[in-house]
């Protein structure tokens, strides 16, 4: 089976002041990668104007582009409109579902969405107490369950989970311990480990580190732009 | 006099909640009359805006803007998994 080259970056936080700046790094992406994954926080405030910049920076690339949104992309309460604008620009936006690409006969399956927080095994929020806490952790639980089902139903040769929030602590190293519950949840990793994947990509943790692994042994890469320090990471499967 | 921890927390909240910045990843430290900002952003305009918002949230302190601007390089070396 042919090797797949996966380019990925998150947390580009584009707005009008950055128009064109990112695009100049993408013109030769076809020489480096077969697909580009965007791990959320594509905008600064989640406005439609900023989404327009994102659409223009990533449209008509020589490789397919698959994205999830991040917490910043939700800030102005227009996630559906932003997703629609990106879809119109040819960028496939995942919302707790899956897509399968054919890359020279190799089926690449990508499952994912924004994800959410809650913390990591043994040190996390529980579905207990006030409705506000239940709503918080309930959101993560529902997302993880949808990912598990999407992975179970996925028929592909290579499987990637694309998230904004982090499924593991490994890639948070460098972030303050106190904010870990706001950076991700182990429930996301549990879903991936239960159904199997070849790689998990996430962003969100700007002060974290690039490389980690789930408890079940799936490689995890934090591709937040400040962590990578380069236009995108390229991972070969 | 307000404890420096509360001043730093107020500035951090302002950076996150002010529409001009909505910046969650900046470290804020207050030492005496100085307020230090550290972190990484993608453009100089944003770096200066963060200092403006911090200055408004903590008038009277000298803002030391130690935020760095990331220079987005090419993709670099690929990793084989």
Coordinates of C-alpha atoms in Angstrom, one line a residue:
Chain A
X1 CA 0.0 0.0 0.0
X2 CA 1.2 3.5 -0.9
X3 CA 2.5 5.7 1.9
X4 CA 0.3 8.6 2.7
X5 CA 1.8 12.0 3.6
X6 CA -0.5 13.9 6.0
X7 CA 0.1 17.6 6.5
X8 CA -1.5 19.1 9.5
X9 CA -1.6 22.5 11.4
X10 CA -4.0 24.1 13.9
X11 CA -4.5 27.4 15.7
X12 CA -3.6 29.6 12.7
X13 CA -6.0 32.2 14.2
X14 CA -6.4 34.1 10.9
X15 CA -7.9 37.6 10.5
X16 CA -7.7 40.4 8.0
X17 CA -4.3 41.5 9.2
X18 CA -2.9 38.1 8.3
X19 CA -4.5 37.8 4.8
X20 CA -2.1 36.2 2.3
X21 CA 0.6 35.5 4.9
X22 CA -0.3 31.9 5.4
X23 CA -1.1 31.2 1.7
X24 CA 2.4 31.9 0.6
X25 CA 3.6 28.9 2.6
X26 CA 1.1 26.6 0.9
X27 CA 1.7 27.0 -2.8
X28 CA 4.1 24.0 -2.9
X29 CA 2.2 21.8 -0.5
X30 CA 1.5 19.3 -3.3
X31 CA 5.2 18.4 -3.3
X32 CA 5.2 17.6 0.4
X33 CA 1.8 16.1 1.2
X34 CA -1.3 14.3 -0.1
X35 CA -3.8 16.0 2.2
X36 CA -3.9 18.9 4.6
X37 CA -5.7 18.6 8.0
X38 CA -6.7 21.8 9.9
X39 CA -7.1 21.2 13.7
X40 CA -9.4 24.1 14.6
X41 CA -9.0 27.7 15.9
X42 CA -8.8 28.8 12.3
X43 CA -10.1 32.3 13.3
X44 CA -9.4 34.7 16.1
X45 CA -13.0 35.6 17.2
X46 CA -15.1 33.3 15.1
X47 CA -16.5 36.0 12.9
X48 CA -17.8 35.5 9.4
X49 CA -15.2 38.1 8.1
X50 CA -12.4 36.0 9.6
X51 CA -13.9 32.8 8.2
X52 CA -13.7 34.5 4.8
X53 CA -10.0 35.0 5.2
X54 CA -9.6 31.3 6.2
X55 CA -11.6 30.2 3.2
X56 CA -9.4 32.3 0.9
X57 CA -6.2 31.1 2.4
X58 CA -7.0 27.4 2.1
X59 CA -9.2 27.3 -1.1
X60 CA -8.0 25.7 -4.4
X61 CA -5.0 24.0 -2.9
X62 CA -3.4 21.1 -4.9
X63 CA -4.4 18.7 -2.0
X64 CA -7.7 18.1 -0.3
X65 CA -8.3 20.0 2.9
X66 CA -10.2 18.6 5.9
X67 CA -10.9 20.8 8.9
X68 CA -12.5 20.9 12.4
X69 CA -13.4 24.0 14.2
X70 CA -12.0 25.1 17.5
X71 CA -13.3 27.1 20.6
X72 CA -12.3 30.4 19.0
X73 CA -14.3 29.6 15.9
X74 CA -17.4 29.2 18.2
X75 CA -16.9 32.5 20.0
X76 CA -19.3 34.6 17.9
X77 CA -21.9 31.8 17.9
X78 CA -21.6 31.2 14.1
X79 CA -20.0 27.8 13.8
X80 CA -22.6 26.5 11.3
X81 CA -22.2 29.5 9.1
X82 CA -18.4 29.3 9.3
X83 CA -18.5 25.6 8.4
X84 CA -20.8 26.3 5.5
X85 CA -18.4 29.0 4.2
X86 CA -15.4 26.7 4.4
X87 CA -17.4 23.9 2.7
X88 CA -18.2 26.3 -0.1
X89 CA -14.5 26.9 -0.5
X90 CA -13.9 23.2 -0.9
X91 CA -12.8 22.6 2.7
X92 CA -14.5 19.6 4.2
X93 CA -15.4 20.4 7.8
X94 CA -16.0 17.5 10.2
X95 CA -18.5 17.8 13.0
X96 CA -18.3 14.6 14.9
X97 CA -18.5 12.6 11.7
X98 CA -16.2 11.0 9.1
X99 CA -15.0 11.4 5.6
X100 CA -13.1 9.1 3.4
X101 CA -10.7 10.2 0.6
X102 CA -9.2 8.1 -2.1
X103 CA -5.5 8.8 -2.5
X104 CA -4.2 6.8 -5.4
X105 CA -6.3 3.8 -4.4
X106 CA -5.6 4.1 -0.7
X107 CA -8.7 5.0 1.4
X108 CA -7.9 7.6 4.0
X109 CA -10.6 7.9 6.6
X110 CA -10.7 10.9 8.9
X111 CA -13.0 11.1 11.9
X112 CA -13.3 14.1 14.2
X113 CA -14.7 17.4 15.4
X114 CA -13.9 20.1 17.9
X115 CA -13.7 17.8 20.9
X116 CA -14.0 19.3 24.4
X117 CA -12.5 19.4 27.8
X118 CA -13.0 17.7 31.1
X119 CA -9.5 16.5 32.1
X120 CA -7.6 13.3 32.2
X121 CA -8.2 9.9 33.8
X122 CA -8.3 10.1 37.6
X123 CA -8.2 13.9 37.6
X124 CA -11.3 14.9 35.6
X125 CA -14.8 16.3 35.9
X126 CA -17.6 13.8 36.4
X127 CA -21.2 13.7 35.4
X128 CA -22.2 14.6 38.9
X129 CA -23.5 17.6 40.9
X130 CA -24.8 20.9 39.5
X131 CA -26.4 21.0 36.0
X132 CA -23.6 23.2 34.8
X133 CA -20.9 20.6 35.5
X134 CA -23.1 17.9 34.0
X135 CA -23.6 20.0 30.9
X136 CA -19.8 20.5 30.6
X137 CA -18.8 16.9 30.9
X138 CA -22.0 15.7 29.1
X139 CA -20.9 17.7 26.0
X140 CA -17.5 15.8 26.0
X141 CA -19.2 12.4 26.6
X142 CA -21.6 12.9 23.7
X143 CA -18.8 13.9 21.4
X144 CA -16.6 10.9 22.3
X145 CA -19.5 8.6 21.7
X146 CA -20.2 10.0 18.3
X147 CA -16.5 9.6 17.4
X148 CA -16.5 6.0 18.6
X149 CA -19.5 5.2 16.4
X150 CA -18.0 7.0 13.4
X151 CA -14.7 5.1 13.9
X152 CA -16.6 1.8 14.2
X153 CA -18.5 2.4 11.0
X154 CA -15.4 3.8 9.1
X155 CA -14.2 1.7 6.2
X156 CA -10.7 2.8 5.3
X157 CA -7.2 1.6 4.9
X158 CA -5.7 4.4 7.1
X159 CA -7.6 6.0 10.0
X160 CA -7.0 9.4 11.5
X161 CA -8.8 11.2 14.3
X162 CA -8.8 15.0 13.9
X163 CA -9.6 17.1 16.9
X164 CA -9.1 20.6 18.3
X165 CA -8.9 19.6 22.0
X166 CA -6.3 17.2 23.1
X167 CA -7.1 13.5 23.9
X168 CA -3.9 13.0 26.0
X169 CA -1.8 14.8 28.5
X170 CA 1.6 14.0 26.8
X171 CA 1.2 16.8 24.3
X172 CA 0.2 19.3 26.9
X173 CA 3.7 19.2 28.6
X174 CA 4.6 22.9 29.0
X175 CA 1.1 24.0 29.8
X176 CA 0.1 24.8 33.4
X177 CA -1.2 21.7 35.1
X178 CA -4.1 23.7 36.5
X179 CA -5.7 24.3 33.0
X180 CA -5.4 20.7 31.7
X181 CA -9.2 20.1 32.2
X182 CA -9.8 23.0 29.8
X183 CA -7.4 21.6 27.2
X184 CA -8.9 18.2 26.5
X185 CA -10.3 15.0 27.8
X186 CA -9.2 11.4 28.0
X187 CA -12.7 10.3 26.8
X188 CA -11.6 11.4 23.3
X189 CA -8.5 9.0 23.5
X190 CA -10.7 6.3 24.9
X191 CA -13.0 6.4 21.9
X192 CA -10.0 6.2 19.5
X193 CA -8.4 3.4 21.4
X194 CA -11.6 1.4 21.5
X195 CA -12.1 1.4 17.7
X196 CA -8.5 1.9 16.5
X197 CA -6.8 4.6 14.6
X198 CA -3.3 5.2 13.1
X199 CA -2.9 8.8 14.2
X200 CA -4.6 11.4 16.3
X201 CA -4.1 15.1 15.4
X202 CA -5.0 18.0 17.6
X203 CA -4.3 21.6 18.4
X204 CA -5.4 24.0 21.2
X205 CA -2.4 23.7 23.5
X206 CA -0.2 26.5 22.3
X207 CA 2.4 25.9 25.0
X208 CA 2.4 22.1 24.7
X209 CA 4.6 19.7 22.9
X210 CA 4.3 18.0 19.5
X211 CA 4.5 14.3 20.2
X212 CA 2.5 12.0 22.4
X213 CA 0.7 8.6 22.5
X214 CA -2.7 7.4 23.7
X215 CA -2.9 4.8 26.5
X216 CA -3.7 2.3 23.7
X217 CA -0.5 3.2 21.7
X218 CA -1.9 5.5 19.0
X219 CA 0.5 8.3 18.1
X220 CA -0.8 11.8 18.9
X221 CA 0.6 15.0 17.4
X222 CA -0.2 18.5 18.7
X223 CA 0.0 20.6 15.6
X224 CA -0.8 24.0 17.1
X225 CA 1.1 26.6 15.1
X226 CA 3.1 27.9 18.1
X227 CA 4.1 24.4 18.9
X228 CA 5.2 23.4 15.4
X229 CA 6.9 26.7 14.6
X230 CA 6.5 25.8 10.9
X231 CA 3.7 26.1 8.3
X232 CA 2.5 22.5 8.9
X233 CA 3.8 19.2 10.1
X234 CA 4.0 16.3 7.7
X235 CA 3.4 12.7 9.0
X236 CA 3.8 9.7 6.8
X237 CA 1.6 6.7 7.3
Chain B
X1 CA -2.7 48.1 47.6
X2 CA -4.1 45.4 45.4
X3 CA -2.2 42.1 45.5
X4 CA -0.2 41.5 42.3
X5 CA -1.8 38.1 41.8
X6 CA -5.3 39.8 41.4
X7 CA -3.8 42.4 39.0
X8 CA -2.3 39.6 36.9
X9 CA -5.5 37.6 36.9
X10 CA -7.5 40.7 35.8
X11 CA -5.1 41.4 32.9
X12 CA -5.3 37.7 31.9
X13 CA -9.1 37.8 31.9
X14 CA -9.1 41.1 29.9
X15 CA -6.8 39.5 27.3
X16 CA -9.1 36.5 26.9
X17 CA -12.4 38.4 27.0
X18 CA -11.6 41.7 25.3
X19 CA -12.9 41.6 21.7
X20 CA -9.7 43.2 20.4
X21 CA -7.6 40.3 21.7
X22 CA -9.5 37.2 22.7
X23 CA -6.0 35.8 23.5
X24 CA -5.9 32.8 25.9
X25 CA -2.2 31.9 25.6
X26 CA -0.4 34.8 27.1
X27 CA 1.4 34.5 30.5
X28 CA 1.0 37.6 32.7
X29 CA 3.3 38.3 35.7
X30 CA 3.4 41.3 37.9
X31 CA 6.6 42.2 39.8
X32 CA 6.5 45.5 41.7
X33 CA 5.6 48.2 39.2
X34 CA 6.2 46.1 36.2
X35 CA 3.8 43.9 34.2
X36 CA 5.4 41.2 32.1
X37 CA 3.7 39.7 29.0
X38 CA 5.1 36.5 27.5
X39 CA 3.9 34.2 24.8
X40 CA 3.8 33.8 21.0
X41 CA 1.5 35.4 18.5
X42 CA 1.4 35.4 14.7
X43 CA 1.8 39.1 13.9
X44 CA 3.3 42.3 15.4
X45 CA -0.1 44.1 15.2
X46 CA -1.6 41.6 17.6
X47 CA 1.5 41.8 19.9
X48 CA 1.0 45.5 20.2
X49 CA -2.8 45.2 20.7
X50 CA -2.3 42.8 23.6
X51 CA 0.0 45.3 25.3
X52 CA -2.7 48.0 24.8
X53 CA -5.4 45.9 26.4
X54 CA -3.0 44.9 29.3
X55 CA -2.2 48.6 29.9
X56 CA -5.8 49.5 30.1
X57 CA -6.5 46.7 32.6
X58 CA -3.6 47.6 34.8
X59 CA -3.1 51.4 34.6
X60 CA 0.0 52.7 36.4
X61 CA 2.1 49.6 35.8
X62 CA 4.9 49.6 33.2
X63 CA 4.1 47.0 30.6
X64 CA 7.1 44.9 29.5
X65 CA 6.0 43.3 26.2
X66 CA 8.1 40.2 25.9
X67 CA 5.7 38.5 23.5
X68 CA 7.4 37.0 20.4
X69 CA 6.1 37.0 16.9
X70 CA 6.2 33.5 15.2
X71 CA 7.8 33.5 11.8
X72 CA 6.0 30.7 10.0
X73 CA 8.7 28.7 8.2
X74 CA 8.3 26.1 5.5
X75 CA 7.1 22.6 6.5
X76 CA 10.5 21.2 7.4
X77 CA 11.2 17.5 7.6
X78 CA 8.5 14.9 7.4
X79 CA 8.1 12.3 10.1
X80 CA 7.6 8.6 9.3
X81 CA 5.2 6.9 11.7

